[in-house]
CSV table of C-alpha atoms and ligand atoms in Angstrom, one decimal:
chain,number,residue,atom,x,y,z
A,1,MET,CA,70.2,-27.8,48.2
A,2,THR,CA,67.6,-29.4,50.3
A,3,ARG,CA,65.3,-26.8,51.5
A,4,LYS,CA,63.3,-26.0,54.6
A,5,LEU,CA,61.4,-28.8,56.2
A,6,LYS,CA,60.5,-27.0,59.3
A,7,HIS,CA,56.8,-26.4,59.6
A,8,GLY,CA,55.6,-23.0,58.8
A,9,GLN,CA,58.7,-21.8,56.9
A,10,TYR,CA,57.9,-23.3,53.6
A,11,ARG,CA,54.9,-21.1,52.9
A,12,PRO,CA,56.9,-18.6,50.6
A,13,LEU,CA,57.9,-21.5,48.4
A,14,VAL,CA,54.4,-22.7,48.2
A,15,LEU,CA,53.4,-19.2,47.2
A,16,VAL,CA,56.0,-19.1,44.5
A,17,ALA,CA,54.8,-22.5,43.3
A,18,PHE,CA,51.2,-21.2,43.3
A,19,LEU,CA,52.1,-18.0,41.3
A,20,LEU,CA,54.1,-19.9,38.8
A,21,SER,CA,51.3,-22.4,38.4
A,22,LEU,CA,49.0,-19.6,37.3
A,23,CYS,CA,51.5,-18.7,34.6
A,24,HIS,CA,51.8,-22.2,33.4
A,25,ALA,CA,48.5,-23.8,34.0
A,26,GLY,CA,48.5,-25.0,30.4
A,27,GLN,CA,51.3,-27.5,31.2
A,28,ALA,CA,49.5,-29.1,34.1
A,29,GLN,CA,47.7,-31.5,31.7
A,30,GLU,CA,47.0,-35.1,31.9
A,31,ALA,CA,49.8,-37.1,30.3
A,32,PRO,CA,48.3,-38.3,27.0
A,33,GLY,CA,50.5,-41.4,26.8
A,34,ALA,CA,51.0,-42.4,30.3
A,35,ARG,CA,51.2,-46.1,29.3
A,36,PRO,CA,53.6,-47.4,26.8
A,37,SER,CA,52.0,-48.3,23.5
A,38,THR,CA,51.9,-52.1,23.2
A,39,SER,CA,52.5,-52.0,19.5
A,40,SER,CA,56.2,-51.0,20.0
A,41,GLY,CA,56.8,-53.0,23.2
A,42,GLY,CA,59.8,-55.2,22.6
A,43,ALA,CA,59.1,-54.9,18.9
A,44,VAL,CA,60.4,-52.7,16.1
A,45,THR,CA,60.0,-49.0,15.5
A,46,LEU,CA,61.2,-47.3,12.3
A,47,PHE,CA,61.7,-43.6,12.3
A,48,GLN,CA,61.8,-42.3,8.7
A,49,ASN,CA,63.0,-38.9,7.6
A,50,VAL,CA,64.3,-37.4,10.8
A,51,ARG,CA,67.3,-35.1,11.4
A,52,ILE,CA,69.4,-36.2,14.4
A,53,PHE,CA,70.8,-34.3,17.3
A,54,ASP,CA,73.0,-37.1,18.5
A,55,GLY,CA,73.8,-35.7,22.0
A,56,LYS,CA,77.4,-34.8,21.1
A,57,SER,CA,77.5,-32.8,17.9
A,58,THR,CA,76.6,-29.1,17.7
A,59,THR,CA,74.7,-29.5,14.4
A,60,LEU,CA,71.8,-31.6,13.2
A,61,SER,CA,72.4,-34.4,10.7
A,62,GLY,CA,70.9,-34.5,7.3
A,63,PRO,CA,67.8,-36.7,6.8
A,64,ARG,CA,68.1,-40.2,8.4
A,65,ASN,CA,66.2,-43.3,9.1
A,66,ILE,CA,66.5,-45.1,12.4
A,67,LEU,CA,65.5,-48.6,13.4
A,68,VAL,CA,64.8,-49.4,17.0
A,69,ARG,CA,64.5,-53.0,18.0
A,70,GLY,CA,63.6,-54.0,21.5
A,71,ASN,CA,65.1,-51.3,23.8
A,72,LYS,CA,68.1,-50.4,21.5
A,73,ILE,CA,68.9,-48.3,18.5
A,74,GLU,CA,69.8,-51.0,15.9
A,75,ARG,CA,70.5,-49.0,12.8
A,76,ILE,CA,70.9,-45.4,11.6
A,77,SER,CA,71.0,-44.9,7.8
A,78,THR,CA,70.7,-42.3,5.1
A,79,ASP,CA,69.2,-45.1,2.9
A,80,PRO,CA,65.7,-46.6,3.4
A,81,ILE,CA,65.8,-49.3,6.0
A,82,PRO,CA,63.7,-52.4,5.0
A,83,THR,CA,61.5,-53.9,7.7
A,84,GLU,CA,59.7,-57.2,7.8
A,85,GLY,CA,56.5,-55.3,7.5
A,86,SER,CA,54.9,-57.3,10.2
A,87,ALA,CA,52.2,-55.9,12.5
A,88,THR,CA,54.7,-55.4,15.3
A,89,THR,CA,56.7,-52.9,13.3
A,90,MET,CA,55.7,-49.3,13.9
A,91,LEU,CA,56.4,-46.8,11.2
A,92,ILE,CA,56.9,-43.2,12.2
A,93,ASP,CA,57.1,-40.6,9.5
A,94,GLY,CA,59.3,-38.0,11.1
A,95,GLY,CA,58.5,-35.4,8.4
A,96,GLY,CA,62.0,-33.8,8.8
A,97,ARG,CA,61.6,-33.3,12.6
A,98,THR,CA,64.5,-33.6,15.0
A,99,LEU,CA,65.2,-36.9,16.8
A,100,MET,CA,67.3,-36.4,19.9
A,101,PRO,CA,68.2,-38.3,23.1
A,102,GLY,CA,65.9,-38.2,26.0
A,103,LEU,CA,66.9,-35.5,28.5
A,104,ILE,CA,68.7,-36.2,31.7
A,105,ASP,CA,68.4,-34.2,35.0
A,106,ALA,CA,71.5,-34.8,37.0
A,107,HIS,CA,70.2,-33.5,40.3
A,108,TRP,CA,66.6,-34.4,41.1
A,109,HIS,CA,64.5,-35.4,44.1
A,110,ALA,CA,61.7,-37.6,42.7
A,111,MET,CA,60.0,-38.0,46.1
A,112,LEU,CA,60.1,-34.4,47.1
A,113,ILE,CA,58.4,-32.4,44.3
A,114,ARG,CA,54.7,-32.4,44.9
A,115,VAL,CA,54.6,-32.8,48.7
A,116,THR,CA,55.1,-29.9,51.0
A,117,PRO,CA,58.0,-30.2,53.4
A,118,ALA,CA,55.6,-31.1,56.2
A,119,GLU,CA,53.9,-33.7,54.1
A,120,SER,CA,57.2,-35.3,53.3
A,121,PHE,CA,57.3,-36.5,56.9
A,122,GLY,CA,53.7,-37.8,56.6
A,123,ASP,CA,51.8,-40.6,55.0
A,124,VAL,CA,54.2,-42.8,53.0
A,125,GLY,CA,51.4,-44.2,50.7
A,126,TYR,CA,50.2,-40.8,49.7
A,127,ASN,CA,53.8,-39.6,49.1
A,128,ASN,CA,54.5,-42.5,46.8
A,129,LEU,CA,51.4,-42.0,44.8
A,130,VAL,CA,52.0,-38.3,44.2
A,131,ALA,CA,55.6,-39.0,43.4
A,132,GLY,CA,54.4,-41.6,40.9
A,133,ALA,CA,52.2,-39.0,39.2
A,134,GLU,CA,55.0,-36.5,39.2
A,135,ALA,CA,57.3,-39.2,37.7
A,136,THR,CA,54.9,-39.6,34.8
A,137,ASP,CA,54.9,-35.8,34.2
A,138,THR,CA,58.7,-35.8,34.4
A,139,LEU,CA,58.8,-38.4,31.6
A,140,MET,CA,56.2,-36.4,29.6
A,141,ARG,CA,58.5,-33.4,29.8
A,142,GLY,CA,61.0,-35.5,27.9
A,143,PHE,CA,63.2,-36.4,30.9
A,144,THR,CA,63.8,-40.1,30.4
A,145,THR,CA,66.5,-40.3,33.2
A,146,VAL,CA,67.0,-38.6,36.5
A,147,ARG,CA,69.9,-38.9,39.0
A,148,ASP,CA,68.2,-38.7,42.3
A,149,LEU,CA,70.3,-37.0,45.0
A,150,GLY,CA,68.3,-37.8,48.1
A,151,GLY,CA,64.9,-39.2,49.1
A,152,PRO,CA,63.3,-42.6,49.6
A,153,THR,CA,63.0,-43.4,45.9
A,154,PHE,CA,63.7,-47.1,45.8
A,155,GLY,CA,60.1,-48.2,45.8
A,156,LEU,CA,59.2,-45.6,43.1
A,157,LYS,CA,62.1,-46.7,41.0
A,158,ARG,CA,61.0,-50.3,41.2
A,159,ALA,CA,57.4,-49.5,40.3
A,160,ILE,CA,58.6,-47.6,37.2
A,161,ASP,CA,61.0,-50.3,36.1
A,162,GLU,CA,58.2,-52.8,36.5
A,163,HIS,CA,55.8,-50.6,34.4
A,164,THR,CA,53.4,-50.2,37.3
A,165,VAL,CA,53.7,-46.4,36.8
A,166,ALA,CA,55.3,-44.5,33.9
A,167,GLY,CA,58.4,-42.5,34.8
A,168,PRO,CA,62.0,-41.9,34.0
A,169,ARG,CA,64.9,-44.2,34.8
A,170,ILE,CA,66.0,-43.3,38.3
A,171,PHE,CA,69.6,-43.4,39.5
A,172,PRO,CA,68.9,-43.4,43.3
A,173,SER,CA,71.1,-42.2,46.1
A,174,GLY,CA,68.6,-43.2,48.8
A,175,ALA,CA,68.9,-41.3,52.0
A,176,VAL,CA,71.1,-38.2,52.2
A,177,ILE,CA,73.8,-38.9,54.8
A,178,THR,CA,74.6,-35.9,57.1
A,179,VAL,CA,76.0,-35.1,60.5
A,180,THR,CA,74.2,-33.9,63.6
A,181,SER,CA,73.3,-30.2,62.8
A,182,GLY,CA,74.3,-30.7,59.1
A,183,HIS,CA,72.4,-29.9,56.0
A,184,GLY,CA,69.8,-32.6,55.8
A,185,ASP,CA,69.4,-32.9,59.5
A,186,PHE,CA,65.7,-32.0,59.7
A,187,ARG,CA,65.2,-32.8,63.4
A,188,GLN,CA,64.1,-30.1,65.8
A,189,LEU,CA,66.1,-29.0,68.9
A,190,THR,CA,63.6,-30.9,71.0
A,191,ASP,CA,64.8,-34.1,69.4
A,192,LEU,CA,68.3,-33.7,71.0
A,193,PRO,CA,70.4,-35.2,72.3
A,194,ARG,CA,71.0,-37.9,69.8
A,195,THR,CA,72.0,-41.3,71.2
A,196,ILE,CA,74.2,-43.4,68.9
A,197,GLY,CA,72.3,-46.7,68.4
A,198,GLY,CA,69.1,-45.1,69.7
A,199,MET,CA,65.7,-44.8,68.0
A,200,PRO,CA,65.9,-43.5,64.5
A,201,SER,CA,64.1,-40.2,64.0
A,202,ARG,CA,61.1,-39.9,61.6
A,203,MET,CA,63.2,-38.7,58.7
A,204,GLU,CA,65.5,-41.7,59.2
A,205,GLN,CA,62.6,-44.1,59.4
A,206,LEU,CA,61.4,-42.8,56.1
A,207,GLY,CA,64.8,-43.1,54.5
A,208,GLY,CA,65.0,-39.4,53.6
A,209,ALA,CA,68.2,-38.5,55.5
A,210,MET,CA,70.4,-40.4,57.9
A,211,VAL,CA,72.5,-38.8,60.6
A,212,ALA,CA,76.0,-40.2,61.1
A,213,ASP,CA,78.6,-38.8,63.6
A,214,SER,CA,81.6,-41.1,63.2
A,215,PRO,CA,83.4,-43.0,60.4
A,216,ASP,CA,81.8,-46.2,61.7
A,217,GLU,CA,78.3,-44.7,61.5
A,218,VAL,CA,79.0,-43.3,58.0
A,219,ARG,CA,80.1,-46.8,56.9
A,220,VAL,CA,76.8,-48.4,58.2
A,221,ARG,CA,74.6,-45.8,56.6
A,222,THR,CA,76.4,-45.9,53.3
A,223,ARG,CA,76.2,-49.7,53.2
A,224,GLU,CA,72.5,-49.6,54.0
A,225,GLN,CA,71.9,-47.4,51.0
A,226,LEU,CA,73.9,-49.7,48.8
A,227,MET,CA,72.0,-52.7,50.1
A,228,GLN,CA,68.8,-51.0,49.0
A,229,GLY,CA,70.1,-50.4,45.5
A,230,ALA,CA,71.8,-47.0,45.6
A,231,SER,CA,73.7,-46.3,42.4
A,232,GLN,CA,75.7,-43.6,44.1
A,233,ILE,CA,76.0,-42.2,47.6
A,234,LYS,CA,75.2,-38.6,48.7
A,235,LEU,CA,76.7,-36.9,51.7
A,236,THR,CA,76.4,-33.2,52.7
A,237,ALA,CA,80.0,-31.9,53.3
A,238,GLY,CA,78.9,-28.4,54.2
A,239,GLY,CA,76.1,-26.1,55.2
A,240,GLY,CA,72.9,-25.5,53.2
A,241,VAL,CA,70.6,-22.7,52.4
A,242,SER,CA,67.4,-23.9,54.0
A,243,SER,CA,68.7,-26.0,56.9
A,244,PRO,CA,68.0,-24.2,60.2
A,245,PHE,CA,71.2,-25.4,61.9
A,246,SER,CA,73.8,-25.4,59.2
A,247,PRO,CA,75.3,-22.0,58.2
A,248,VAL,CA,76.5,-21.9,54.6
A,249,ASP,CA,80.2,-21.5,55.7
A,250,VAL,CA,80.5,-24.6,57.8
A,251,THR,CA,82.3,-27.8,56.9
A,252,THR,CA,80.6,-30.8,58.4
A,253,PHE,CA,82.0,-34.2,58.0
A,254,THR,CA,85.7,-34.8,58.9
A,255,GLU,CA,87.9,-36.2,56.2
A,256,ALA,CA,88.0,-39.6,57.9
A,257,GLU,CA,84.2,-39.7,57.9
A,258,LEU,CA,84.0,-38.8,54.2
A,259,ARG,CA,86.7,-41.4,53.4
A,260,ALA,CA,84.7,-44.1,55.2
A,261,ALA,CA,81.8,-43.5,52.8
A,262,VAL,CA,84.2,-43.3,49.8
A,263,GLU,CA,85.7,-46.7,50.8
A,264,ALA,CA,82.3,-48.3,51.3
A,265,ALA,CA,81.1,-47.0,47.9
A,266,GLU,CA,84.2,-47.9,46.0
A,267,ASN,CA,84.0,-51.5,47.5
A,268,TRP,CA,80.7,-51.6,45.6
A,269,GLY,CA,82.2,-50.2,42.5
A,270,THR,CA,80.5,-46.8,42.7
A,271,TYR,CA,81.3,-43.3,44.1
A,272,VAL,CA,80.3,-40.6,46.5
A,273,ALA,CA,78.9,-37.2,45.6
A,274,THR,CA,78.9,-34.4,48.2
A,275,HIS,CA,76.7,-31.3,48.6
A,276,ALA,CA,79.4,-28.6,48.9
A,277,PHE,CA,79.4,-24.9,48.3
A,278,THR,CA,82.6,-23.6,49.8
A,279,PRO,CA,86.3,-24.1,48.9
A,280,ALA,CA,86.8,-25.8,52.3
A,281,ALA,CA,84.0,-28.3,51.9
A,282,ILE,CA,84.9,-29.0,48.2
A,283,GLN,CA,88.6,-29.4,49.0
A,284,ARG,CA,88.0,-31.7,51.9
A,285,SER,CA,85.7,-33.8,49.8
A,286,ILE,CA,88.3,-34.2,47.1
A,287,ALA,CA,91.0,-35.1,49.7
A,288,ALA,CA,88.7,-37.9,50.9
A,289,GLY,CA,88.2,-39.3,47.4
A,290,VAL,CA,84.8,-37.8,46.5
A,291,LYS,CA,84.3,-37.9,42.7
A,292,VAL,CA,81.4,-35.4,42.2
A,293,ILE,CA,80.7,-32.0,43.8
A,294,GLU,CA,77.0,-31.0,43.9
A,295,HIS,CA,76.4,-27.2,43.6
A,296,GLY,CA,79.9,-25.7,44.2
A,297,MET,CA,78.5,-22.2,44.0
A,298,LEU,CA,80.9,-20.5,46.3
A,299,MET,CA,84.1,-22.1,44.8
A,300,ASP,CA,87.2,-20.0,44.1
A,301,GLU,CA,89.8,-20.1,41.4
A,302,ALA,CA,92.2,-22.4,43.4
A,303,THR,CA,89.4,-24.9,44.0
A,304,ALA,CA,88.4,-24.9,40.3
A,305,LYS,CA,92.0,-25.5,39.4
A,306,LEU,CA,92.2,-28.5,41.8
A,307,MET,CA,89.0,-29.9,40.5
A,308,ALA,CA,90.3,-29.7,36.9
A,309,GLU,CA,93.6,-31.4,37.9
A,310,LYS,CA,91.9,-34.2,39.7
A,311,GLY,CA,89.2,-34.7,37.1
A,312,ILE,CA,86.4,-34.0,39.7
A,313,TRP,CA,82.9,-33.5,38.3
A,314,LEU,CA,80.9,-30.4,39.0
A,315,SER,CA,77.1,-31.1,39.2
A,316,MET,CA,75.7,-27.6,38.8
A,317,GLN,CA,72.2,-26.1,38.8
A,318,PRO,CA,71.2,-22.7,37.3
A,319,ILE,CA,68.7,-22.2,40.1
A,320,PRO,CA,65.8,-19.9,39.1
A,321,GLU,CA,65.6,-16.6,41.0
A,322,ALA,CA,62.1,-17.4,41.9
A,323,LEU,CA,63.4,-20.0,44.3
A,324,VAL,CA,65.5,-17.3,46.1
A,325,LEU,CA,62.7,-14.9,46.2
A,326,GLY,CA,60.6,-17.5,47.9
A,327,PHE,CA,62.4,-17.0,51.2
A,328,PRO,CA,61.1,-14.1,53.3
A,329,VAL,CA,62.9,-10.8,53.0
A,330,GLY,CA,65.2,-10.4,56.0
A,331,SER,CA,65.3,-14.1,56.9
A,332,VAL,CA,68.5,-16.0,57.5
A,333,GLN,CA,67.5,-18.3,54.7
A,334,ARG,CA,67.0,-15.4,52.3
A,335,ALA,CA,70.4,-14.1,53.0
A,336,LYS,CA,72.0,-17.5,52.6
A,337,ALA,CA,70.0,-18.1,49.3
A,338,GLU,CA,71.2,-14.8,47.9
A,339,GLU,CA,74.8,-15.5,48.8
A,340,VAL,CA,74.7,-18.9,47.1
A,341,TRP,CA,72.6,-17.7,44.1
A,342,SER,CA,75.1,-14.9,43.4
A,343,GLY,CA,77.8,-17.4,43.0
A,344,ILE,CA,76.2,-19.3,40.1
A,345,GLY,CA,77.6,-17.0,37.4
A,346,THR,CA,81.1,-17.1,38.9
A,347,THR,CA,81.1,-20.9,39.2
A,348,TYR,CA,79.9,-21.3,35.6
A,349,GLU,CA,82.7,-19.0,34.4
A,350,LEU,CA,85.2,-20.9,36.4
A,351,ALA,CA,83.9,-24.2,35.1
A,352,LYS,CA,84.3,-22.9,31.5
A,353,LYS,CA,87.8,-21.4,32.2
A,354,TYR,CA,89.1,-24.7,33.7
A,355,LYS,CA,87.1,-27.0,31.4
A,356,LEU,CA,85.6,-28.8,34.4
A,357,LYS,CA,83.5,-31.8,33.7
A,358,THR,CA,80.1,-30.1,34.3
A,359,ALA,CA,76.8,-31.8,34.6
A,360,TRP,CA,73.4,-30.0,34.6
A,361,GLY,CA,70.5,-30.5,37.0
A,362,THR,CA,67.6,-28.5,38.5
A,363,ASP,CA,67.4,-29.5,42.2
A,364,VAL,CA,63.7,-28.6,42.2
A,365,LEU,CA,62.1,-29.2,45.6
A,366,PHE,CA,58.5,-28.9,46.9
A,367,SER,CA,57.1,-27.2,43.9
A,368,ARG,CA,55.2,-28.8,41.1
A,369,ALA,CA,55.1,-25.5,39.3
A,370,LEU,CA,58.9,-25.2,39.2
A,371,ALA,CA,59.1,-28.9,38.1
A,372,GLN,CA,57.0,-27.8,35.1
A,373,GLN,CA,59.9,-25.4,34.4
A,374,GLN,CA,62.4,-28.2,34.1
A,375,GLY,CA,63.0,-27.6,30.4
A,376,ALA,CA,63.0,-23.8,30.9
A,377,ILE,CA,65.7,-24.2,33.6
A,378,LEU,CA,67.8,-26.1,31.1
A,379,ALA,CA,67.2,-23.4,28.5
A,380,SER,CA,68.4,-20.8,31.0
A,381,LEU,CA,71.9,-22.2,30.7
A,382,THR,CA,72.2,-20.1,27.5
A,383,ARG,CA,73.3,-17.3,29.8
A,384,TRP,CA,76.6,-19.1,29.8
A,385,TYR,CA,76.5,-21.7,27.1
A,386,THR,CA,75.4,-22.0,23.5
A,387,PRO,CA,72.1,-23.9,23.0
A,388,ALA,CA,74.1,-26.8,21.5
A,389,GLU,CA,76.4,-26.9,24.6
A,390,ALA,CA,73.4,-26.8,26.9
A,391,LEU,CA,71.7,-29.7,25.1
A,392,ILE,CA,74.9,-31.7,25.0
A,393,MET,CA,75.3,-31.2,28.8
A,394,ALA,CA,71.8,-32.5,29.5
A,395,THR,CA,72.3,-35.6,27.3
A,396,SER,CA,75.7,-37.1,26.6
A,397,THR,CA,77.6,-35.3,29.3
A,398,ASN,CA,75.1,-36.1,32.0
A,399,ALA,CA,75.1,-39.7,30.8
A,400,GLU,CA,78.9,-39.8,31.3
A,401,LEU,CA,78.3,-38.8,34.9
A,402,LEU,CA,75.7,-41.5,35.3
A,403,ALA,CA,78.2,-44.1,34.0
A,404,LEU,CA,80.4,-43.3,37.1
A,405,SER,CA,78.1,-45.7,38.9
A,406,GLY,CA,79.9,-48.6,37.2
A,407,LYS,CA,78.5,-51.9,38.1
A,408,ARG,CA,75.8,-50.2,40.3
A,409,ASN,CA,74.4,-48.6,37.1
A,410,PRO,CA,70.8,-50.0,37.2
A,411,TYR,CA,70.5,-49.6,33.4
A,412,PRO,CA,73.6,-50.9,31.7
A,413,GLY,CA,73.9,-49.6,28.2
A,414,LYS,CA,74.6,-46.2,26.6
A,415,LEU,CA,72.4,-43.3,27.5
A,416,GLY,CA,72.3,-39.7,26.3
A,417,VAL,CA,73.2,-40.3,22.7
A,418,VAL,CA,71.6,-41.3,19.4
A,419,GLU,CA,73.9,-43.9,18.0
A,420,GLU,CA,73.7,-47.6,16.9
A,421,GLY,CA,73.7,-49.8,20.0
A,422,ALA,CA,72.6,-47.1,22.4
A,423,LEU,CA,69.5,-47.5,24.6
A,424,ALA,CA,66.4,-46.2,22.8
A,425,ASP,CA,65.5,-43.1,24.9
A,426,LEU,CA,64.3,-40.7,22.2
A,427,LEU,CA,62.4,-37.5,21.7
A,428,LEU,CA,60.9,-36.4,18.4
A,429,VAL,CA,60.9,-32.6,18.4
A,430,ASP,CA,58.7,-30.4,16.2
A,431,GLY,CA,61.5,-28.1,15.1
A,432,ASP,CA,65.2,-27.7,15.6
A,433,PRO,CA,66.1,-27.3,19.3
A,434,ILE,CA,69.7,-26.1,18.5
A,435,ALA,CA,68.3,-23.2,16.5
A,436,ASN,CA,65.5,-22.6,19.0
A,437,ILE,CA,66.2,-24.0,22.4
A,438,LYS,CA,63.0,-22.5,23.7
A,439,LEU,CA,61.2,-25.5,22.1
A,440,ILE,CA,62.2,-27.5,25.1
A,441,GLU,CA,60.3,-25.1,27.4
A,442,ASP,CA,57.0,-26.4,26.1
A,443,PRO,CA,57.3,-30.1,25.8
A,444,ALA,CA,53.5,-30.7,25.7
A,445,LYS,CA,53.4,-28.9,22.4
A,446,ASN,CA,56.9,-29.6,20.9
A,447,PHE,CA,57.8,-33.1,21.9
A,448,VAL,CA,55.5,-35.0,19.6
A,449,LEU,CA,56.9,-38.4,20.5
A,450,ILE,CA,58.6,-39.7,23.6
A,451,MET,CA,60.2,-43.1,23.8
A,452,LYS,CA,62.0,-44.7,26.7
A,453,ASP,CA,63.7,-48.0,26.6
A,454,GLY,CA,62.3,-48.6,23.1
A,455,LYS,CA,58.7,-48.0,24.2
A,456,ILE,CA,56.5,-45.1,23.1
A,457,TYR,CA,54.9,-43.2,25.9
A,458,LYS,CA,53.6,-40.3,23.9
A,459,ASN,CA,52.8,-40.0,20.2
A,460,THR,CA,50.7,-37.1,18.9
A,461,LEU,CA,51.6,-37.6,15.3
A,462,GLY,CA,48.7,-38.2,13.0
A,463,ARG,CA,46.2,-36.8,15.4
B,501,ZN,ZN1,69.4,-31.4,46.1
């Protein structure tokens, strides 16, 4: 749910952000290991005496030793693993702590966390720098991968991959594609009428959202995102909470328009995800070949059944109530937010009943304080799932969703699991997160080591 961008109407969210930041000031710390340690770069790390949450199993393993070479897990053993003993081998005494896969947020907006809605239209240099700082904090919260569902993230992703700035792996969608009046159309009424082939609006110049009003236009905009490196394509198939001109009940793109995006994405070996709350928007998306439904909070039983039959993914977010309360009482947005929010429980129940492939994400926007709650939002899943189920969802299940990007996957290899041959994105947790999922709410304290791609970004052991 992309929220309000119109000037003046984001103040409640900022207020919420401010209030939450007071409660969690302790987490707004400098990342201790913002740069990867050189000692493990491309070299060997041996974790000794750790218990493993492998991303799939509901229980921890017994004591194990794990050898990471380069960016992959090479060996997992109950027996001691010999090393060459060279200076490039780093030994980590796990002391019986838990080693688990790095967390994955399946619905993130890396460019739209720390800026205000008004600032998101402003200075590109500033926006990229604050997004870089937030990306470092995201990694320091234990999130080693994010699936980005809209925003100009290509430059940030490149800077992270080149080690200019520390951050998670990013699976970018690039600009959200929407229709005139649709969710994601942040123009003002004074910007109308739109001329096809005319000057792009500010949000389009920035690559935040693109308006497309025919199958041909959808095809162009989709291909432009793919050309820039999108790993999946995001369209808004229905109305949104914060958009001024899109009531929640509306269905936006025609089936032919959605199909144009699906064809263009599939030609590139990847897929389309749509923002959709209502049965009508979800069903039209599925008819057009869309593979992933984002949100789905107003779905009904028949739609859940259809999603199960067709193997469609549900990418859900247990949105915190604080976000709903951020909209002014009596406003249209507040009413829409409450309607959507009240559907979260029903949708999770339907997802469980029909065994939908369900991914977890946060969809945090315009709030550094809420971003600091990323782990807590994951832990809040225990309203509907066991702690083990929640952790499995944020690791191996989310990784399965990422793999839908096929050849457009920017990071080929296995994510979200601790097994031989998988990419070495690992967290060393001081405690057992299955027994006490609240550990993930305080990553600064409880994640004593954070590794991404075989490199250590944080290590407080031995301090
Ligand atoms: Zn979103």
